[in-house]
Amino acid sequence: MRLSPFHAALAALVLAACQPVRPAAPAAAVPADDNLNAVLWVQRSAEYRAVASQAYRAAIARLDEALAQPDWDALAPEERENPAAGLPPAVVLDIDETVLDNSPYQARLVRDGGEYSDPGWDAWVEERKARPVPGVLEFAREADRREVTMIYISNRATYLEQATLDNLRQAGLPVAGPDAFLGLGTRVEGCTSQGSDKDCRRRLIGRKYRVLMQFGDQLGDFVRIEDNTPAGRQKLLERFDGWIGQRWWVLPNPTYGSWEPALFGNDWKQPREARRAAKRAALETAP
Ligand SMILES: [Mg+2]
């Protein structure tokens, strides 16, 4: 029997429909990275910008009150060696993820499947391309109007000072005087810090200034952490609870920080998978 062209086409269609469905070629694997969402939140969410601005605006609103009270000081009592009253006013700020946004460096690590390294970090700092954290320029203008000195206590190494000062200036931040940048490795007479602790540098500033406020993205930016475990950190926070949003201003940073190693025993030498397993085990799946 000869099929008409129409019926031939119909038969071809029916035959084609009866072919077994071939599985689609697998899509190219998208590498997983523990930091993808956190870095995107900082870079792409309006909410990050809102939260950061919110902190700096709330701080501006309390500046006059802080200035007017001679005994208002934001150093922990154990880090204040001399009375603050009568000293010129200053604010102490951390740099990374507090006044400068280094999320492009984090984004490159996600893109390349890399992890933090000192040489990689130094190369990023030398680029001098970090942008200001939302809200900080507004705060800096208000501090300047009231003759409050901005002092940066940072764990950027002292050999990165020039690149850091260049970047701060390019970002529109004030850099004034010899105490403007106190990096990791700054010598403080009569004081020895452990590792990257900032306590001696805060003491140094306390000798010369009344510290109205401190700004940071990590607890260690404000006071020395003696016990970097979730419980130890919680206890410290509770001790200074009344100062949060008053003398201490915390900026959001979900991408890294000492909160993270606290979850895996502060042991960075473990393989990535072991650290990830410890973090998964730290998830709270019940209220
Ligand atoms: Mg920081």
GROMACS .gro file of C-alpha atoms and ligand atoms in nm:
model
  288
    1MET     CA    1   0.000   0.000   0.000
    2ARG     CA    2   0.129   0.342  -0.089
    3LEU     CA    3   0.081   0.615   0.169
    4SER     CA    4  -0.017   0.961   0.064
    5PRO     CA    5   0.243   1.227   0.150
    6PHE     CA    6   0.016   1.342   0.434
    7HIS     CA    7  -0.012   0.993   0.583
    8ALA     CA    8   0.360   0.934   0.536
    9ALA     CA    9   0.435   1.249   0.735
   10LEU     CA   10   0.184   1.145   1.001
   11ALA     CA   11   0.339   0.801   1.028
   12ALA     CA   12   0.685   0.956   1.063
   13LEU     CA   13   0.557   1.176   1.344
   14VAL     CA   14   0.396   0.884   1.526
   15LEU     CA   15   0.714   0.680   1.489
   16ALA     CA   16   0.924   0.965   1.621
   17ALA     CA   17   0.693   1.003   1.919
   18CYS     CA   18   0.730   0.634   1.998
   19GLN     CA   19   1.115   0.652   2.014
   20PRO     CA   20   1.248   0.603   2.365
   21VAL     CA   21   1.323   0.938   2.530
   22ARG     CA   22   1.695   0.995   2.539
   23PRO     CA   23   1.817   1.149   2.862
   24ALA     CA   24   1.931   1.508   2.815
   25ALA     CA   25   2.306   1.554   2.823
   26PRO     CA   26   2.402   1.643   3.180
   27ALA     CA   27   2.447   2.016   3.233
   28ALA     CA   28   2.804   2.121   3.301
   29ALA     CA   29   2.865   2.078   3.674
   30VAL     CA   30   2.844   2.404   3.870
   31PRO     CA   31   3.111   2.392   4.137
   32ALA     CA   32   2.974   2.425   4.489
   33ASP     CA   33   3.129   2.676   4.725
   34ASP     CA   34   3.050   2.730   5.091
   35ASN     CA   35   3.072   3.106   5.044
   36LEU     CA   36   2.855   3.158   4.734
   37ASN     CA   37   2.543   3.286   4.907
   38ALA     CA   38   2.731   3.493   5.163
   39VAL     CA   39   2.938   3.676   4.899
   40LEU     CA   40   2.634   3.732   4.679
   41TRP     CA   41   2.438   3.869   4.971
   42VAL     CA   42   2.707   4.131   5.032
   43GLN     CA   43   2.743   4.216   4.664
   44ARG     CA   44   2.395   4.186   4.525
   45SER     CA   45   2.136   4.230   4.796
   46ALA     CA   46   1.979   4.562   4.875
   47GLU     CA   47   1.944   4.429   5.227
   48TYR     CA   48   2.321   4.427   5.289
   49ARG     CA   49   2.346   4.792   5.189
   50ALA     CA   50   2.050   4.874   5.409
   51VAL     CA   51   2.192   4.699   5.714
   52ALA     CA   52   2.536   4.859   5.680
   53SER     CA   53   2.389   5.208   5.630
   54GLN     CA   54   2.153   5.150   5.919
   55ALA     CA   55   2.447   5.093   6.155
   56TYR     CA   56   2.634   5.405   6.050
   57ARG     CA   57   2.323   5.624   6.055
   58ALA     CA   58   2.229   5.507   6.401
   59ALA     CA   59   2.585   5.583   6.515
   60ILE     CA   60   2.565   5.937   6.373
   61ALA     CA   61   2.247   5.989   6.574
   62ARG     CA   62   2.438   5.914   6.898
   63LEU     CA   63   2.756   6.110   6.828
   64ASP     CA   64   2.647   6.429   7.005
   65GLU     CA   65   2.536   6.241   7.313
   66ALA     CA   66   2.872   6.060   7.324
   67LEU     CA   67   3.061   6.387   7.288
   68ALA     CA   68   2.857   6.562   7.556
   69GLN     CA   69   2.921   6.300   7.826
   70PRO     CA   70   3.280   6.334   7.951
   71ASP     CA   71   3.290   5.979   8.089
   72TRP     CA   72   3.155   5.814   7.772
   73ASP     CA   73   3.425   5.577   7.649
   74ALA     CA   74   3.405   5.273   7.425
   75LEU     CA   75   3.715   5.083   7.540
   76ALA     CA   76   3.656   4.779   7.759
   77PRO     CA   77   3.759   4.871   8.118
   78GLU     CA   78   4.041   4.613   8.110
   79GLU     CA   79   4.188   4.782   7.804
   80ARG     CA   80   4.173   5.138   7.938
   81GLU     CA   81   4.490   5.231   8.128
   82ASN     CA   82   4.417   5.596   8.206
   83PRO     CA   83   4.109   5.813   8.255
   84ALA     CA   84   3.942   5.902   7.926
   85ALA     CA   85   3.782   6.228   8.041
   86GLY     CA   86   3.957   6.534   7.902
   87LEU     CA   87   4.129   6.354   7.614
   88PRO     CA   88   4.047   6.448   7.254
   89PRO     CA   89   3.765   6.243   7.101
   90ALA     CA   90   3.826   5.965   6.848
   91VAL     CA   91   3.646   5.670   6.699
   92VAL     CA   92   3.821   5.339   6.633
   93LEU     CA   93   3.730   5.147   6.320
   94ASP     CA   94   3.839   4.816   6.179
   95ILE     CA   95   3.905   4.835   5.805
   96ASP     CA   96   3.808   4.517   5.621
   97GLU     CA   97   3.433   4.467   5.589
   98THR     CA   98   3.389   4.761   5.827
   99VAL     CA   99   3.500   5.057   5.616
  100LEU     CA  100   3.629   4.883   5.301
  101ASP     CA  101   3.438   4.616   5.110
  102ASN     CA  102   3.667   4.338   4.990
  103SER     CA  103   3.393   4.121   4.846
  104PRO     CA  104   3.557   4.118   4.498
  105TYR     CA  105   3.848   3.928   4.654
  106GLN     CA  106   3.602   3.681   4.808
  107ALA     CA  107   3.416   3.657   4.476
  108ARG     CA  108   3.738   3.561   4.298
  109LEU     CA  109   3.796   3.284   4.552
  110VAL     CA  110   3.446   3.151   4.484
  111ARG     CA  111   3.499   3.175   4.107
  112ASP     CA  112   3.835   2.996   4.125
  113GLY     CA  113   3.751   2.748   4.401
  114GLY     CA  114   4.029   2.899   4.610
  115GLU     CA  115   4.078   2.972   4.975
  116TYR     CA  116   4.228   3.271   5.154
  117SER     CA  117   4.605   3.300   5.131
  118ASP     CA  118   4.837   3.576   5.248
  119PRO     CA  119   4.998   3.631   4.904
  120GLY     CA  120   4.658   3.641   4.732
  121TRP     CA  121   4.526   3.883   4.992
  122ASP     CA  122   4.833   4.107   4.969
  123ALA     CA  123   4.797   4.121   4.590
  124TRP     CA  124   4.433   4.229   4.628
  125VAL     CA  125   4.527   4.499   4.882
  126GLU     CA  126   4.797   4.626   4.645
  127GLU     CA  127   4.529   4.678   4.379
  128ARG     CA  128   4.383   4.950   4.609
  129LYS     CA  129   4.037   4.890   4.462
  130ALA     CA  130   3.818   4.818   4.764
  131ARG     CA  131   3.506   5.035   4.775
  132PRO     CA  132   3.370   5.200   5.091
  133VAL     CA  133   3.114   5.009   5.296
  134PRO     CA  134   2.769   5.170   5.259
  135GLY     CA  135   2.713   5.444   5.517
  136VAL     CA  136   3.073   5.494   5.626
  137LEU     CA  137   3.134   5.809   5.419
  138GLU     CA  138   2.823   5.965   5.568
  139PHE     CA  139   2.955   5.883   5.915
  140ALA     CA  140   3.302   6.016   5.832
  141ARG     CA  141   3.158   6.353   5.726
  142GLU     CA  142   2.967   6.385   6.053
  143ALA     CA  143   3.270   6.284   6.261
  144ASP     CA  144   3.483   6.537   6.076
  145ARG     CA  145   3.226   6.813   6.132
  146ARG     CA  146   3.258   6.748   6.506
  147GLU     CA  147   3.640   6.720   6.500
  148VAL     CA  148   3.633   6.355   6.597
  149THR     CA  149   3.944   6.170   6.471
  150MET     CA  150   3.895   5.844   6.280
  151ILE     CA  151   4.153   5.580   6.373
  152TYR     CA  152   4.183   5.253   6.184
  153ILE     CA  153   4.300   4.948   6.378
  154SER     CA  154   4.340   4.673   6.121
  155ASN     CA  155   4.492   4.330   6.086
  156ARG     CA  156   4.628   4.429   5.750
  157ALA     CA  157   5.004   4.392   5.799
  158THR     CA  158   5.202   4.711   5.854
  159TYR     CA  159   5.388   4.650   5.525
  160LEU     CA  160   5.053   4.708   5.350
  161GLU     CA  161   5.022   5.054   5.504
  162GLN     CA  162   5.084   5.258   5.189
  163ALA     CA  163   4.844   5.058   4.974
  164THR     CA  164   4.585   5.074   5.252
  165LEU     CA  165   4.614   5.449   5.302
  166ASP     CA  166   4.592   5.503   4.925
  167ASN     CA  167   4.280   5.288   4.907
  168LEU     CA  168   4.118   5.462   5.206
  169ARG     CA  169   4.184   5.804   5.053
  170GLN     CA  170   4.059   5.699   4.710
  171ALA     CA  171   3.744   5.567   4.874
  172GLY     CA  172   3.689   5.912   5.027
  173LEU     CA  173   3.780   5.824   5.384
  174PRO     CA  174   3.977   6.062   5.607
  175VAL     CA  175   4.333   5.962   5.692
  176ALA     CA  176   4.500   6.205   5.930
  177GLY     CA  177   4.798   6.191   6.162
  178PRO     CA  178   5.050   5.925   6.257
  179ASP     CA  179   4.793   5.713   6.444
  180ALA     CA  180   4.551   5.689   6.152
  181PHE     CA  181   4.650   5.332   6.062
  182LEU     CA  182   4.764   5.079   6.320
  183GLY     CA  183   4.825   4.757   6.131
  184LEU     CA  184   4.924   4.409   6.241
  185GLY     CA  185   5.283   4.434   6.366
  186THR     CA  186   5.249   4.780   6.525
  187ARG     CA  187   5.476   4.794   6.830
  188VAL     CA  188   5.315   4.918   7.149
  189GLU     CA  189   5.543   5.003   7.439
  190GLY     CA  190   5.474   4.799   7.751
  191CYS     CA  191   5.221   4.572   7.586
  192THR     CA  192   5.240   4.240   7.406
  193SER     CA  193   4.949   4.099   7.208
  194GLN     CA  194   4.886   3.739   7.117
  195GLY     CA  195   4.875   3.676   6.744
  196SER     CA  196   4.647   3.919   6.570
  197ASP     CA  197   4.477   4.049   6.886
  198LYS     CA  198   4.416   4.421   6.874
  199ASP     CA  199   4.414   4.487   7.249
  200CYS     CA  200   4.757   4.658   7.266
  201ARG     CA  201   4.672   4.887   6.977
  202ARG     CA  202   4.347   4.983   7.146
  203ARG     CA  203   4.540   5.055   7.467
  204LEU     CA  204   4.779   5.275   7.271
  205ILE     CA  205   4.490   5.480   7.132
  206GLY     CA  206   4.331   5.497   7.477
  207ARG     CA  207   4.645   5.666   7.612
  208LYS     CA  208   4.586   5.961   7.379
  209TYR     CA  209   4.214   5.968   7.307
  210ARG     CA  210   3.870   5.928   7.453
  211VAL     CA  211   3.721   5.660   7.228
  212LEU     CA  212   3.360   5.753   7.162
  213MET     CA  213   3.276   5.450   6.951
  214GLN     CA  214   3.423   5.138   6.800
  215PHE     CA  215   3.320   4.986   6.467
  216GLY     CA  216   3.394   4.633   6.351
  217ASP     CA  217   3.262   4.325   6.178
  218GLN     CA  218   3.411   4.087   6.433
  219LEU     CA  219   3.393   4.064   6.809
  220GLY     CA  220   3.772   4.085   6.834
  221ASP     CA  221   3.758   4.433   6.682
  222PHE     CA  222   3.608   4.557   7.008
  223VAL     CA  223   3.768   4.358   7.288
  224ARG     CA  224   4.010   4.070   7.330
  225ILE     CA  225   3.844   3.730   7.293
  226GLU     CA  226   3.986   3.495   7.553
  227ASP     CA  227   3.786   3.192   7.451
  228ASN     CA  228   3.702   3.168   7.081
  229THR     CA  229   3.428   2.909   7.115
  230PRO     CA  230   3.061   2.975   7.045
  231ALA     CA  231   2.993   2.973   7.421
  232GLY     CA  232   3.291   3.199   7.503
  233ARG     CA  233   3.190   3.447   7.236
  234GLN     CA  234   2.830   3.449   7.352
  235LYS     CA  235   2.941   3.519   7.710
  236LEU     CA  236   3.157   3.810   7.597
  237LEU     CA  237   2.871   3.955   7.396
  238GLU     CA  238   2.639   3.931   7.693
  239ARG     CA  239   2.890   4.118   7.907
  240PHE     CA  240   2.890   4.411   7.668
  241ASP     CA  241   2.532   4.380   7.553
  242GLY     CA  242   2.444   4.732   7.670
  243TRP     CA  243   2.718   4.878   7.451
  244ILE     CA  244   2.599   4.725   7.125
  245GLY     CA  245   2.429   4.994   6.921
  246GLN     CA  246   2.556   5.253   7.166
  247ARG     CA  247   2.937   5.248   7.194
  248TRP     CA  248   3.001   4.944   6.976
  249TRP     CA  249   2.866   4.922   6.622
  250VAL     CA  250   2.875   4.591   6.442
  251LEU     CA  251   2.878   4.567   6.062
  252PRO     CA  252   2.744   4.255   5.889
  253ASN     CA  253   2.995   4.010   5.742
  254PRO     CA  254   2.866   3.663   5.659
  255THR     CA  255   3.168   3.580   5.440
  256TYR     CA  256   3.440   3.514   5.701
  257GLY     CA  257   3.536   3.592   6.057
  258SER     CA  258   3.643   3.434   6.383
  259TRP     CA  259   3.287   3.305   6.433
  260GLU     CA  260   3.364   3.045   6.165
  261PRO     CA  261   3.679   2.875   6.306
  262ALA     CA  262   3.508   2.880   6.645
  263LEU     CA  263   3.289   2.609   6.493
  264PHE     CA  264   3.580   2.380   6.403
  265GLY     CA  265   3.808   2.419   6.702
  266ASN     CA  266   4.006   2.709   6.545
  267ASP     CA  267   4.210   2.450   6.356
  268TRP     CA  268   4.264   2.575   6.003
  269LYS     CA  269   4.510   2.293   5.934
  270GLN     CA  270   4.224   2.045   5.895
  271PRO     CA  271   4.129   1.965   5.536
  272ARG     CA  272   3.844   2.169   5.394
  273GLU     CA  273   3.609   1.869   5.409
  274ALA     CA  274   3.676   1.818   5.781
  275ARG     CA  275   3.604   2.185   5.849
  276ARG     CA  276   3.286   2.162   5.646
  277ALA     CA  277   3.177   1.851   5.835
  278ALA     CA  278   3.229   2.030   6.168
  279LYS     CA  279   3.027   2.326   6.042
  280ARG     CA  280   2.744   2.100   5.927
  281ALA     CA  281   2.749   1.936   6.269
  282ALA     CA  282   2.708   2.282   6.423
  283LEU     CA  283   2.377   2.344   6.243
  284GLU     CA  284   2.089   2.385   6.485
  285THR     CA  285   1.803   2.184   6.341
  286ALA     CA  286   1.574   2.217   6.639
  287PRO     CA  287   1.478   2.533   6.826
  288MG      MG  288   3.709   4.330   5.955
   0.00000   0.00000   0.00000
